[in-house]
Coordinates of C-alpha atoms in Angstrom, one line a residue:
M1 CA 161.5 37.9 67.4
R2 CA 161.3 39.6 63.5
G3 CA 158.1 41.2 64.5
L4 CA 159.2 42.6 67.5
T5 CA 162.3 43.6 66.7
G6 CA 160.7 45.4 63.5
L7 CA 158.2 47.5 65.9
C8 CA 161.0 48.7 67.5
L9 CA 162.4 49.8 64.6
V10 CA 159.5 51.6 63.7
A11 CA 158.7 52.9 67.1
L12 CA 162.4 54.6 67.3
L13 CA 162.1 56.2 63.9
A14 CA 158.3 57.4 64.8
A15 CA 160.1 58.7 68.4
G16 CA 162.7 60.3 66.0
A17 CA 160.4 62.0 63.4
A18 CA 158.3 63.3 66.4
T19 CA 161.0 64.8 68.0
G20 CA 162.3 66.5 64.7
T21 CA 159.1 67.8 63.8
V22 CA 158.1 69.7 67.3
L23 CA 161.7 70.9 67.5
G24 CA 162.1 72.0 64.0
G25 CA 158.9 73.5 64.1
A26 CA 160.2 75.1 67.4
R27 CA 163.2 76.5 65.8
D28 CA 161.5 78.2 62.4
G29 CA 158.7 79.8 64.7
T30 CA 161.7 81.3 66.9
D31 CA 163.1 82.2 63.7
V32 CA 160.3 84.0 62.1
I33 CA 159.6 85.8 65.6
G34 CA 163.5 86.6 66.5
H35 CA 165.0 87.4 63.1
Q36 CA 162.2 88.4 60.8
A37 CA 158.9 90.0 62.7
A38 CA 159.6 91.6 65.9
P39 CA 163.0 92.8 64.4
Q40 CA 160.7 94.4 61.6
V41 CA 157.9 96.0 64.0
V42 CA 161.0 97.5 66.2
R43 CA 162.2 99.3 62.3
S44 CA 159.4 100.3 61.6
A45 CA 158.3 101.8 65.0
D46 CA 162.0 103.3 65.0
L47 CA 160.9 104.6 61.7
Y48 CA 157.9 106.2 62.8
F49 CA 159.6 107.9 65.3
A50 CA 162.8 109.2 62.9
L51 CA 159.8 111.0 61.0
N52 CA 157.8 112.2 63.9
D53 CA 161.0 113.9 65.8
M54 CA 161.9 115.6 62.1
D55 CA 158.6 117.1 61.9
A56 CA 159.1 118.2 65.4
Q57 CA 162.5 119.7 64.6
A58 CA 160.7 121.5 61.6
A59 CA 158.2 123.4 63.5
N60 CA 161.4 124.3 66.1
L61 CA 162.8 126.0 63.0
L62 CA 159.8 127.9 61.9
L63 CA 159.6 129.1 65.7
F64 CA 162.9 130.2 66.6
G65 CA 162.2 132.8 63.2
A66 CA 165.1 135.3 62.9
D67 CA 165.7 135.6 66.3
P68 CA 169.2 136.2 66.8
D69 CA 168.8 134.8 70.7
Y70 CA 168.3 131.7 69.1
T71 CA 171.3 131.2 66.4
K72 CA 172.9 128.4 68.4
L73 CA 169.7 126.3 69.1
R74 CA 168.4 126.8 65.4
Q75 CA 171.5 125.0 64.2
Q76 CA 171.4 122.6 66.9
T77 CA 167.7 121.9 65.6
L78 CA 168.6 121.7 61.9
D79 CA 171.8 119.1 63.1
T80 CA 168.8 117.1 64.3
Y81 CA 166.8 117.2 61.4
E82 CA 169.5 116.2 59.2
Q83 CA 170.3 113.2 61.6
R84 CA 166.4 112.0 61.8
R85 CA 166.4 112.4 58.3
A86 CA 169.5 110.5 57.7
Q87 CA 167.9 107.8 60.1
A88 CA 164.3 107.7 58.1
D89 CA 165.9 107.0 55.3
S90 CA 168.0 104.3 56.6
D91 CA 165.0 102.8 58.3
L92 CA 163.2 102.9 55.2
Q93 CA 165.7 100.9 53.4
R94 CA 165.8 98.1 55.9
V95 CA 161.7 98.3 56.1
T96 CA 161.6 97.8 52.4
E97 CA 164.5 95.2 52.0
A98 CA 162.2 93.0 55.2
V99 CA 158.5 93.4 53.3
A100 CA 159.3 92.1 49.9
G101 CA 157.4 88.9 50.1
D102 CA 154.2 91.2 51.3
T103 CA 152.2 92.8 48.9
A104 CA 150.3 95.5 51.2
G105 CA 153.9 96.0 52.9
Q106 CA 155.2 97.1 49.9
R107 CA 152.1 99.3 48.8
A108 CA 152.9 100.9 52.2
V109 CA 156.2 101.3 51.6
Q110 CA 156.0 102.8 48.4
T111 CA 153.6 105.2 50.0
V112 CA 156.2 106.4 52.0
I113 CA 158.9 106.5 49.5
G114 CA 156.4 108.3 47.2
E115 CA 155.3 110.9 50.1
L116 CA 158.6 111.2 51.6
G117 CA 160.7 112.9 49.1
Q118 CA 157.2 115.8 48.7
Y119 CA 157.4 115.9 52.5
E120 CA 161.0 116.8 52.6
A121 CA 160.8 119.3 49.7
L122 CA 157.6 121.3 51.7
V123 CA 160.1 121.6 54.6
A124 CA 162.6 122.9 52.6
R125 CA 160.5 125.4 51.3
A126 CA 158.9 126.1 54.5
Q127 CA 162.5 127.1 55.8
L128 CA 163.3 129.1 52.3
L129 CA 160.5 130.8 52.9
E130 CA 160.9 131.5 56.7
D131 CA 164.9 133.0 56.2
Q132 CA 163.2 135.6 53.5
A133 CA 160.9 136.8 55.6
H134 CA 162.8 137.5 59.0
A135 CA 159.9 137.0 61.5
Q136 CA 159.9 137.2 64.5
A137 CA 159.9 134.3 66.6
G138 CA 156.7 132.4 67.4
R139 CA 155.1 133.8 64.3
P140 CA 156.2 132.3 60.7
S141 CA 155.2 134.4 57.5
A142 CA 152.0 133.4 56.4
D143 CA 153.8 131.3 53.2
A144 CA 156.2 129.7 55.5
L145 CA 153.2 128.3 57.8
A146 CA 151.2 127.5 54.7
A147 CA 154.3 125.1 53.4
Y148 CA 154.7 123.7 56.5
R149 CA 151.1 122.9 57.1
Q150 CA 151.0 121.0 53.8
A151 CA 154.4 119.4 55.0
T152 CA 152.8 118.3 58.4
D153 CA 149.2 117.1 56.9
L154 CA 151.4 115.1 54.5
L155 CA 153.3 113.4 57.6
R156 CA 150.1 113.2 60.2
Q157 CA 147.7 111.8 56.6
R158 CA 149.6 109.6 54.8
L159 CA 153.2 109.0 55.7
L160 CA 152.5 107.8 59.6
P161 CA 149.7 106.0 58.6
A162 CA 151.6 103.9 55.8
V163 CA 154.4 103.0 58.2
N164 CA 151.9 102.3 61.2
E165 CA 149.8 99.5 58.6
V166 CA 153.5 97.9 58.5
T167 CA 154.5 97.8 62.0
K168 CA 150.4 96.3 62.5
A169 CA 150.9 93.7 60.3
N170 CA 154.2 92.1 61.4
A171 CA 152.9 92.9 65.3
A172 CA 150.3 90.4 63.9
V173 CA 152.5 88.1 62.2
V174 CA 154.6 87.8 65.7
E175 CA 151.4 87.4 67.5
R176 CA 150.1 84.1 65.3
N177 CA 153.3 82.5 65.1
Y178 CA 153.3 82.5 69.0
T179 CA 149.7 81.5 69.6
D180 CA 150.6 78.7 67.0
Q181 CA 154.2 77.9 68.2
R182 CA 152.6 77.7 71.6
A183 CA 149.6 74.9 70.7
A184 CA 152.3 73.2 68.4
L185 CA 154.8 72.4 71.5
A186 CA 152.1 72.0 73.6
G187 CA 150.7 68.8 71.8
G188 CA 153.9 68.0 70.4
W189 CA 155.9 67.5 74.1
W190 CA 152.8 64.8 74.5
E191 CA 154.0 63.5 70.8
I192 CA 157.3 63.4 71.8
L193 CA 156.5 62.0 74.9
I194 CA 154.1 58.9 73.6
A195 CA 156.7 58.2 70.9
G196 CA 159.2 57.9 73.2
L197 CA 157.5 55.5 75.5
V198 CA 156.1 53.4 73.3
A199 CA 159.8 53.1 71.8
L200 CA 161.6 52.3 75.4
A201 CA 158.4 49.7 75.5
A202 CA 159.1 47.5 72.7
L203 CA 163.2 47.6 73.3
G204 CA 162.1 46.4 77.0
V205 CA 159.6 43.7 75.8
L206 CA 162.3 42.9 73.1
Q207 CA 165.1 42.5 75.6
R208 CA 163.2 40.8 78.2
L209 CA 162.1 38.0 75.2
L210 CA 166.2 37.6 74.4
A211 CA 166.6 37.1 78.5
V212 CA 163.7 34.7 78.8
R213 CA 164.6 32.3 75.4
F214 CA 168.4 32.4 75.5
R215 CA 168.8 32.5 78.9
R216 CA 170.8 36.0 78.6
L217 CA 170.3 38.4 81.2
V218 CA 171.6 41.6 79.2
N219 CA 171.8 41.9 75.8
V220 CA 174.4 44.5 75.9
P221 CA 173.6 46.5 72.4
L222 CA 169.8 46.5 73.4
A223 CA 170.7 47.7 76.2
I224 CA 172.4 50.6 74.9
A225 CA 170.3 50.9 72.6
T226 CA 167.6 51.4 75.2
L227 CA 170.0 54.1 77.0
L228 CA 170.1 56.1 74.0
A229 CA 166.5 56.0 73.7
L230 CA 166.1 57.1 76.8
A231 CA 168.3 59.7 76.8
G232 CA 167.1 61.3 74.0
L233 CA 163.5 61.7 75.4
V234 CA 164.8 63.1 78.1
T235 CA 166.6 65.5 76.3
A236 CA 163.7 66.2 73.6
L237 CA 161.4 66.9 76.4
T238 CA 163.8 69.2 77.8
L239 CA 164.4 71.0 74.4
A240 CA 160.4 71.0 73.8
S241 CA 159.8 72.7 77.6
R242 CA 162.7 74.7 77.3
A243 CA 161.8 76.3 73.9
D244 CA 158.7 77.0 74.7
H245 CA 160.0 78.9 78.2
Q246 CA 162.2 80.9 76.2
L247 CA 159.0 81.2 73.5
V248 CA 157.3 83.1 76.6
V249 CA 160.0 85.1 77.6
A250 CA 160.8 86.0 74.1
K251 CA 157.4 87.2 73.4
S252 CA 155.4 87.8 76.2
N253 CA 157.3 89.2 78.4
S254 CA 159.9 90.9 76.5
F255 CA 158.7 92.1 73.1
D256 CA 155.2 93.1 74.7
S257 CA 157.0 95.6 76.3
V258 CA 159.4 96.1 73.6
I259 CA 156.9 97.0 71.1
A260 CA 154.9 99.6 74.3
L261 CA 157.8 101.0 74.5
S262 CA 158.7 101.6 71.0
R263 CA 155.2 103.0 70.4
A264 CA 155.4 105.1 73.7
R265 CA 158.8 106.3 72.3
A266 CA 157.4 107.5 69.0
V267 CA 154.0 109.3 70.3
A268 CA 155.9 111.0 73.0
Y269 CA 158.0 112.6 69.8
D270 CA 154.6 113.0 68.4
L271 CA 153.6 114.9 71.5
N272 CA 156.4 117.1 71.6
A273 CA 156.1 118.0 67.8
D274 CA 152.1 118.8 68.7
E275 CA 153.6 121.3 71.4
S276 CA 155.8 123.1 68.9
R277 CA 152.9 123.2 65.9
Y278 CA 150.5 124.5 68.7
L279 CA 152.3 127.6 69.3
T280 CA 153.7 128.0 65.7
D281 CA 150.0 128.0 64.1
P282 CA 147.4 129.9 66.3
A283 CA 144.6 128.8 63.7
R284 CA 145.4 125.5 64.3
A285 CA 146.0 125.6 68.2
A286 CA 142.9 124.1 69.3
A287 CA 143.5 121.2 66.8
Y288 CA 147.4 120.5 68.3
E289 CA 145.8 120.9 71.5
Q290 CA 143.5 118.1 71.1
S291 CA 146.1 115.9 69.5
F292 CA 148.4 116.4 72.2
L293 CA 145.8 115.5 74.6
D294 CA 144.9 112.2 72.1
K295 CA 148.6 111.1 72.3
T296 CA 149.1 111.7 76.1
Q297 CA 146.0 109.5 76.7
S298 CA 147.5 106.8 74.6
F299 CA 150.8 107.1 76.7
A300 CA 149.0 106.9 79.6
R301 CA 145.4 106.9 79.8
V302 CA 143.3 108.2 83.1
D303 CA 139.8 107.7 81.7
G304 CA 137.7 111.1 81.8
A305 CA 140.9 113.2 82.1
T306 CA 141.1 116.4 80.2
L307 CA 144.5 118.8 79.6
A308 CA 143.3 120.9 82.8
S309 CA 142.6 117.8 84.6
Y310 CA 145.3 115.1 83.6
N311 CA 148.1 115.7 85.6
D312 CA 146.2 115.7 89.0
K313 CA 144.5 112.5 88.2
L314 CA 147.3 111.0 86.5
A315 CA 149.7 111.9 90.0
A316 CA 146.6 110.3 92.1
L317 CA 147.2 106.9 90.3
A318 CA 150.8 106.9 90.2
D319 CA 150.6 107.2 93.7
R320 CA 148.8 104.9 94.6
H321 CA 151.2 102.6 91.9
R322 CA 154.2 103.8 93.8
A323 CA 152.6 102.6 97.0
D324 CA 151.5 99.2 95.6
H325 CA 153.3 98.1 92.2
G326 CA 150.6 95.7 91.9
Q327 CA 148.3 98.4 91.0
V328 CA 148.0 99.9 87.7
G329 CA 145.3 102.4 87.2
F330 CA 146.3 104.0 84.0
G331 CA 145.9 102.6 80.7
G332 CA 148.3 103.4 77.3
Y333 CA 151.6 102.1 76.6
L334 CA 153.3 102.9 80.1
G335 CA 149.7 101.1 81.8
D336 CA 151.1 98.0 79.6
E337 CA 154.4 98.3 80.5
L338 CA 154.0 98.8 83.9
R339 CA 151.4 95.5 83.5
N340 CA 154.3 93.5 82.5
I341 CA 157.4 93.9 84.6
T342 CA 159.2 90.7 84.3
F343 CA 163.1 91.4 84.5
D344 CA 166.0 92.8 86.9
G345 CA 165.8 96.7 87.0
E346 CA 162.8 96.5 84.9
Q347 CA 160.4 98.3 87.7
E348 CA 162.9 101.0 88.5
A349 CA 163.4 101.9 84.8
A350 CA 159.6 102.1 84.2
E351 CA 158.8 104.0 87.5
R352 CA 161.9 106.8 85.9
V353 CA 159.8 107.1 82.6
L354 CA 156.4 107.4 84.4
N355 CA 158.2 110.4 86.8
A356 CA 159.9 111.6 83.6
F357 CA 156.3 111.3 82.0
Q358 CA 155.1 113.4 84.4
Q359 CA 157.3 116.2 84.5
Y360 CA 157.1 116.7 80.9
Q361 CA 153.4 117.1 81.1
R362 CA 153.4 119.6 83.8
D363 CA 156.3 121.5 81.5
D364 CA 153.6 121.6 79.1
R365 CA 151.2 123.2 80.6
K366 CA 153.3 125.8 81.4
I367 CA 153.9 126.4 77.7
R368 CA 150.1 126.9 77.6
E369 CA 150.2 129.0 80.5
L370 CA 152.9 131.5 79.2
N371 CA 151.6 131.6 76.1
A372 CA 147.7 132.4 76.8
Q373 CA 149.4 135.2 79.2
G374 CA 150.6 137.0 75.7
K375 CA 154.4 135.7 76.5
L376 CA 155.0 134.0 73.8
K377 CA 158.7 134.4 73.2
E378 CA 158.9 132.9 76.8
A379 CA 156.8 129.7 76.2
V380 CA 158.9 128.9 72.8
T381 CA 162.1 129.4 75.1
F382 CA 160.8 127.3 77.6
D383 CA 159.5 124.5 75.4
T384 CA 162.7 124.4 73.3
G385 CA 165.0 124.9 75.8
T386 CA 167.5 122.1 76.6
T387 CA 169.3 123.4 79.8
A388 CA 167.7 122.1 82.9
G389 CA 164.6 122.7 84.2
Q390 CA 163.5 123.5 80.5
S391 CA 160.8 121.5 78.6
N392 CA 163.3 120.1 76.1
A393 CA 165.9 119.0 78.5
D394 CA 163.1 116.9 80.8
F395 CA 161.8 115.7 77.1
D396 CA 165.2 114.2 77.1
A397 CA 165.1 112.4 80.3
L398 CA 161.6 111.3 79.1
S399 CA 163.6 109.8 76.3
A400 CA 166.7 108.6 78.3
A401 CA 164.3 106.8 80.3
L402 CA 162.0 105.0 77.3
D403 CA 165.7 103.8 75.9
D404 CA 167.2 102.5 79.2
N405 CA 163.6 100.8 80.0
Q406 CA 163.2 99.2 76.2
A407 CA 167.0 98.0 75.7
I408 CA 166.5 95.9 79.5
N409 CA 163.8 94.0 77.4
Q410 CA 165.5 93.8 73.9
R411 CA 168.4 91.8 75.8
A412 CA 166.0 89.5 77.1
F413 CA 164.4 89.1 74.0
D414 CA 167.7 88.9 72.4
G415 CA 169.0 86.7 74.6
A416 CA 165.9 84.1 75.0
V417 CA 166.3 84.0 71.3
A418 CA 169.7 83.0 71.5
V419 CA 169.0 80.0 73.8
T420 CA 166.7 78.2 71.4
D421 CA 169.2 79.2 68.5
D422 CA 171.7 77.3 70.4
D423 CA 169.5 74.6 71.9
L424 CA 168.2 74.1 68.3
D425 CA 170.9 74.5 66.1
A426 CA 172.7 72.5 63.5
A427 CA 174.7 70.9 66.0
T428 CA 171.9 69.9 68.3
A429 CA 170.2 68.1 64.6
G430 CA 173.0 66.1 64.1
L431 CA 174.0 64.8 67.6
G432 CA 170.6 63.8 67.5
A433 CA 170.3 62.0 64.1
A434 CA 173.1 60.4 65.1
A435 CA 172.0 59.1 68.3
L436 CA 168.9 57.5 66.3
A437 CA 171.0 56.4 64.1
A438 CA 173.1 54.7 66.9
A439 CA 170.3 53.0 68.3
L440 CA 168.5 51.7 65.3
A441 CA 172.3 49.7 64.2
L442 CA 172.3 48.4 67.9
T443 CA 168.9 47.1 68.2
A444 CA 169.7 45.5 64.4
A445 CA 173.2 44.1 66.5
G446 CA 171.4 43.1 69.7
V447 CA 168.8 41.1 68.0
R448 CA 170.8 39.5 65.1
P449 CA 173.1 37.0 66.2
R450 CA 169.8 35.4 68.0
L451 CA 168.5 35.3 64.5
R452 CA 171.0 33.7 63.1
E453 CA 170.7 30.9 65.6
F454 CA 167.7 30.0 64.0
A455 CA 168.9 30.1 60.3

């Protein structure tokens, strides 16, 4: 009887230890993904976006020159540049805090900190030289253009790659933790089940022994201990399954879309900047045009498309997709999102992104057509205009559609993380510990009177 009682106590402790290890690991893994690495990916992607839009606004300022027709728009552009600069400073501060223990991340952030001030100084110099030159729209002075070239080259060659390194590093942390945690939960579920069944079996055998030897139908303390062990096993298995499900929702269903859309947003603003750079700097127009195509392909990849054929090829693939949502014939970030539709309203939101992107691409071709016809000012006006039917108005619609789509997935991500936080909080751990302690005490209490009869 003493040996069997000891087995019951050890089995209960083993079941409790397995449960605590598995669920504690799930809680820690969710904390890393939900509260550390994943938010850091979003912050660094937001910094990438802010830097890109700063450069787009700087290029637009050169486009306006001293033309009085753009006085109001010039002021709006200056205001937007300052807003993005403040946003970049805020994002950079949060990213700096988050990479405190990451040597590679710290190096990347130090690069951004060291170069961002120089970039802003070059943009300020370009603006000053442009103001002094009183240049016409679309034809900045040589000195102003040289300063802007230095600024945009610094951004594209140093700042953006450094920010991208931080984004990739944190995305890798999310992926690694997700893979490890799912594997741990899959194995841990069986560990909990086996340990729990062994404990229940031991308690059952002990209950049977007492019933036969002492002619007692039920040992009440042992019965309660058995019920507690059964309830604990069912609860632990349920929590482990829920943690695994919420991990899939958080990472595969929502975070993968969040990061795809965050990158799509950053690329979209870089596209917009390339458009302005193309008009601002004729000597580099071909390079900026190719850059525009490369980023277009990263947003929604259409194999074999050139700038001239892209819109028609995308339109054919988009029409096929609208007829059958299971058909996504293009790749890129938008293709990734359309293959990962999970939540209510997400399909409609992604369709709005696709529609807005197609319209923005059509606007781009009109800008290039006007420029090729020698209608530079008309091209500048259409490119930077914010009234309905102009390029920047349509770009704002694309940006809003991306934000709406991302918000759906971000809410789902936050909700999934919150569910696991609630399931595996300190109160749950405390209740589990109390139930285990009660089961141990009741097991001992149920056997003790029978052992005393042998004393």
